[in-house]
CSV table of C-alpha atoms in Angstrom, one decimal:
chain,number,residue,atom,x,y,z
A,1,MET,CA,10.7,-28.4,21.8
A,2,ALA,CA,8.0,-30.6,20.5
A,3,ALA,CA,7.1,-31.9,17.0
A,4,VAL,CA,3.6,-30.8,16.0
A,5,LYS,CA,1.8,-32.5,13.1
A,6,MET,CA,-0.2,-30.0,11.1
A,7,GLY,CA,-2.9,-30.9,8.4
A,8,ASP,CA,-5.5,-33.5,7.7
A,9,ALA,CA,-3.8,-35.8,5.3
A,10,ALA,CA,-0.4,-37.5,5.7
A,11,ASP,CA,0.6,-37.0,2.1
A,12,ASN,CA,0.4,-33.2,2.1
A,13,SER,CA,0.3,-32.1,5.7
A,14,THR,CA,3.4,-30.6,7.3
A,15,SER,CA,5.4,-31.7,10.3
A,16,ILE,CA,7.7,-29.0,11.9
A,17,THR,CA,9.4,-28.5,15.2
A,18,LEU,CA,7.9,-25.7,17.3
A,19,THR,CA,8.9,-23.8,20.4
A,20,PRO,CA,6.6,-24.2,23.4
A,21,GLU,CA,4.9,-20.8,23.1
A,22,PHE,CA,2.9,-22.0,20.1
A,23,VAL,CA,-0.4,-23.8,20.7
A,24,PRO,CA,-2.5,-25.8,18.2
A,25,LYS,CA,-5.9,-24.1,19.0
A,26,PRO,CA,-7.1,-20.5,19.3
A,27,VAL,CA,-6.9,-19.0,22.7
A,28,SER,CA,-10.2,-17.3,21.9
A,29,ASP,CA,-13.6,-18.9,21.3
A,30,LEU,CA,-13.4,-18.0,17.6
A,31,PRO,CA,-13.2,-20.7,15.0
A,32,GLN,CA,-9.9,-22.3,14.1
A,33,LEU,CA,-8.5,-21.3,10.8
A,34,HIS,CA,-6.8,-23.4,8.1
A,35,ARG,CA,-3.9,-22.6,5.7
A,36,TYR,CA,-3.5,-24.0,2.2
A,37,ILE,CA,-0.2,-23.6,0.3
A,38,THR,CA,-0.4,-24.4,-3.4
A,39,GLY,CA,2.3,-25.6,-5.8
A,40,HIS,CA,2.7,-27.6,-9.0
A,41,ASN,CA,3.0,-31.3,-9.8
A,42,ALA,CA,5.5,-32.7,-12.3
A,43,ASP,CA,3.1,-31.9,-15.2
A,44,GLY,CA,2.8,-28.2,-14.2
A,45,GLN,CA,-0.7,-28.6,-12.8
A,46,ALA,CA,-1.7,-26.8,-9.7
A,47,ILE,CA,-1.9,-28.8,-6.5
A,48,VAL,CA,-2.1,-28.2,-2.7
A,49,HIS,CA,1.5,-28.5,-1.6
A,50,SER,CA,0.5,-28.6,2.1
A,51,HIS,CA,-2.2,-27.5,4.5
A,52,ASN,CA,-2.6,-27.3,8.2
A,53,ASP,CA,-4.4,-25.5,11.0
A,54,PHE,CA,-3.2,-22.2,12.3
A,55,LEU,CA,-0.8,-22.3,15.2
A,56,TRP,CA,-1.3,-19.6,17.8
A,57,GLN,CA,1.1,-17.7,20.1
A,58,PRO,CA,-0.7,-16.4,23.2
A,59,MET,CA,0.3,-13.0,24.5
A,60,ASP,CA,-0.4,-10.7,27.3
A,61,ASN,CA,-1.9,-13.2,29.7
A,62,ASP,CA,-4.0,-14.8,27.0
A,63,GLN,CA,-5.8,-11.6,26.2
A,64,LEU,CA,-4.1,-11.5,22.7
A,65,ALA,CA,-3.1,-14.2,20.3
A,66,PHE,CA,-1.0,-14.1,17.1
A,67,SER,CA,-0.8,-16.6,14.2
A,68,VAL,CA,1.6,-16.2,11.3
A,69,PRO,CA,0.4,-18.3,8.3
A,70,TYR,CA,3.2,-17.1,6.0
A,71,THR,CA,6.2,-14.8,5.6
A,72,THR,CA,8.4,-13.8,2.7
A,73,SER,CA,12.0,-12.6,2.9
A,74,VAL,CA,12.7,-11.0,-0.4
A,75,PHE,CA,10.9,-9.2,-3.2
A,76,PRO,CA,10.2,-10.5,-5.8
A,77,VAL,CA,9.8,-13.8,-4.1
A,78,ASP,CA,11.6,-16.9,-5.4
A,79,LEU,CA,9.2,-19.8,-5.7
A,80,ASN,CA,11.6,-22.2,-7.4
A,81,ASN,CA,12.3,-25.4,-5.6
A,82,ASP,CA,10.0,-24.3,-2.8
A,83,ALA,CA,12.7,-21.8,-1.6
A,84,ASP,CA,10.0,-19.5,-0.2
A,85,ILE,CA,8.4,-22.3,1.9
A,86,LYS,CA,11.8,-23.4,3.3
A,87,GLU,CA,12.6,-19.8,4.2
A,88,HIS,CA,9.3,-19.3,5.9
A,89,HIS,CA,9.8,-22.3,8.2
A,90,LEU,CA,13.2,-20.9,9.1
A,91,VAL,CA,11.8,-17.5,9.9
A,92,VAL,CA,8.8,-18.6,12.1
A,93,ASN,CA,11.0,-21.0,14.1
A,94,SER,CA,13.9,-18.6,14.6
A,95,GLY,CA,12.2,-16.9,17.5
A,96,THR,CA,13.4,-13.5,16.2
A,97,LEU,CA,10.4,-12.5,14.0
A,98,GLY,CA,9.1,-9.1,14.9
A,99,LEU,CA,5.9,-7.4,13.8
A,100,VAL,CA,7.6,-6.7,10.4
A,101,HIS,CA,10.0,-8.9,8.5
A,102,PRO,CA,12.9,-6.9,7.0
A,103,LYS,CA,12.8,-6.9,3.1
A,104,GLY,CA,9.7,-9.2,3.2
A,105,THR,CA,6.1,-9.6,4.2
A,106,VAL,CA,4.2,-11.1,7.1
A,107,ILE,CA,0.6,-12.2,7.2
A,108,ARG,CA,-0.6,-12.3,10.8
A,109,CYS,CA,-4.0,-13.1,12.3
A,110,VAL,CA,-4.7,-11.5,15.7
A,111,ASP,CA,-7.4,-12.3,18.2
A,112,PHE,CA,-8.4,-9.6,20.7
A,113,ALA,CA,-10.1,-10.5,24.1
A,114,PRO,CA,-13.3,-8.7,25.0
A,115,GLY,CA,-12.5,-5.1,25.9
A,116,TYR,CA,-8.8,-5.5,25.1
A,117,ALA,CA,-6.8,-2.5,23.9
A,118,CYS,CA,-3.3,-3.1,22.6
A,119,GLY,CA,-0.6,-0.4,23.3
A,120,MET,CA,-0.2,2.5,20.9
A,121,HIS,CA,2.5,1.4,18.5
A,122,ARG,CA,4.1,2.1,15.1
A,123,THR,CA,5.8,-0.2,12.6
A,124,GLN,CA,8.0,0.9,9.7
A,125,SER,CA,5.8,-0.8,7.2
A,126,LEU,CA,2.7,-0.6,4.9
A,127,ASP,CA,0.0,-2.7,6.5
A,128,TYR,CA,-3.4,-3.9,5.4
A,129,GLY,CA,-5.7,-4.7,8.4
A,130,ILE,CA,-9.0,-6.5,7.7
A,131,VAL,CA,-11.6,-7.1,10.5
A,132,LEU,CA,-12.8,-10.7,10.3
A,133,GLU,CA,-14.8,-11.0,13.5
A,134,GLY,CA,-16.4,-8.5,15.8
A,135,GLU,CA,-15.9,-4.7,15.8
A,136,VAL,CA,-12.7,-2.9,16.4
A,137,ASP,CA,-11.8,0.8,17.0
A,138,MET,CA,-8.7,2.1,15.3
A,139,VAL,CA,-7.2,4.8,17.5
A,140,LEU,CA,-4.5,7.2,16.2
A,141,ASP,CA,-2.1,9.3,18.2
A,142,SER,CA,-3.7,12.5,16.9
A,143,GLY,CA,-6.8,11.5,18.8
A,144,GLU,CA,-8.8,10.3,15.8
A,145,ARG,CA,-10.9,7.2,16.5
A,146,HIS,CA,-12.6,5.1,13.8
A,147,HIS,CA,-15.1,2.3,14.3
A,148,MET,CA,-14.4,-0.7,12.1
A,149,LYS,CA,-16.8,-3.5,11.4
A,150,ARG,CA,-16.5,-6.9,9.8
A,151,GLY,CA,-14.9,-6.5,6.3
A,152,ASP,CA,-13.6,-3.1,6.9
A,153,VAL,CA,-9.9,-2.5,5.9
A,154,ALA,CA,-7.3,-0.2,7.4
A,155,VAL,CA,-4.3,0.8,5.3
A,156,GLN,CA,-1.6,1.7,7.9
A,157,ARG,CA,1.2,3.7,6.5
A,158,ALA,CA,3.8,3.7,9.3
A,159,THR,CA,1.5,5.6,11.7
A,160,GLN,CA,1.1,5.4,15.5
A,161,HIS,CA,-2.1,3.5,16.2
A,162,GLN,CA,-3.9,1.3,18.6
A,163,TRP,CA,-6.6,-1.5,18.3
A,164,VAL,CA,-9.4,-1.7,20.8
A,165,ASN,CA,-12.0,-4.5,20.9
A,166,ARG,CA,-15.3,-2.6,21.4
A,167,SER,CA,-17.2,-5.5,22.9
A,168,ASP,CA,-17.1,-6.4,26.6
A,169,THR,CA,-18.3,-9.9,25.9
A,170,GLU,CA,-17.1,-11.1,22.4
A,171,TRP,CA,-13.6,-11.7,21.0
A,172,ALA,CA,-12.6,-9.9,17.8
A,173,ARG,CA,-10.2,-11.0,15.0
A,174,MET,CA,-8.2,-9.1,12.5
A,175,MET,CA,-6.0,-10.3,9.6
A,176,PHE,CA,-2.9,-8.1,8.8
A,177,VAL,CA,-0.5,-8.1,5.9
A,178,LEU,CA,2.7,-6.2,6.8
A,179,GLN,CA,5.2,-5.1,4.2
A,180,ASP,CA,8.5,-3.6,4.9
A,181,CYS,CA,8.9,0.0,3.6
A,182,GLU,CA,11.5,2.7,3.1
A,183,THR,CA,12.2,4.9,6.0
A,184,LEU,CA,9.5,7.5,6.3
A,185,VAL,CA,10.5,11.1,7.2
A,186,VAL,CA,7.8,13.6,8.3
A,187,GLY,CA,8.7,17.1,9.3
A,188,GLY,CA,12.4,16.1,9.4
A,189,LYS,CA,11.7,13.2,11.8
A,190,GLU,CA,12.1,9.6,11.0
A,191,MET,CA,9.0,7.6,11.8
A,192,LYS,CA,10.8,4.6,13.3
A,193,GLU,CA,9.3,1.5,14.9
A,194,ASP,CA,7.8,2.0,18.3
A,195,LEU,CA,6.5,-1.2,19.8
A,196,GLY,CA,4.6,0.4,22.7
A,197,THR,CA,4.0,-1.4,26.0
A,198,ASN,CA,2.6,-4.8,25.2
A,199,SER,CA,3.5,-6.2,21.8
A,200,GLY,CA,5.5,-9.0,23.4
A,201,LEU,CA,7.6,-9.3,20.2
A,202,PRO,CA,11.3,-8.5,19.6
A,203,PRO,CA,12.1,-5.4,17.4
A,204,SER,CA,11.6,-5.9,13.7
A,205,GLY,CA,15.1,-4.9,12.9
A,206,ASN,CA,14.2,-3.0,9.7
A,207,CYS,CA,15.1,0.5,10.9
């Protein structure tokens, strides 16, 4: 394990220990992204608590990459004494974080290589997916296929779906917010998590 320094300034950047699968730059040719976490000074004024570049986890022979800027583990979230920040660092360094974090939330950025199609999958969660770069098809197990462009938002409600980068030459990028949800039952069948064939992540453990 290696210590990676994140951020631009020594007084408010963050140093954490990371497992080898994380890399400090995007696998894609898309711009690096930066995270800012705010807080308060002793006078109750807003400050930037810490900031750092996104860290990336290459997947599926570098055709896919994940970055998780933040997680929460309870709702409502406890911000006192930076409890949420400490918990986030524990979660991302545990090696056990699935697509969804039980009882919490995950914000995840995903880069898709040209022409890449992830496996059909379902999470037991309510997700907001926003296209940041490129154009992506949302494919559903019913056969529906919807073309999404930059700025479009998908609200995934524990449905089987697949993301396909439409371009043969350009990377695509999406940002997702995944929120744990109650077990969904449709036609007497529980809509449990189904990770498909190439998620590369452990089960979420929320169902």
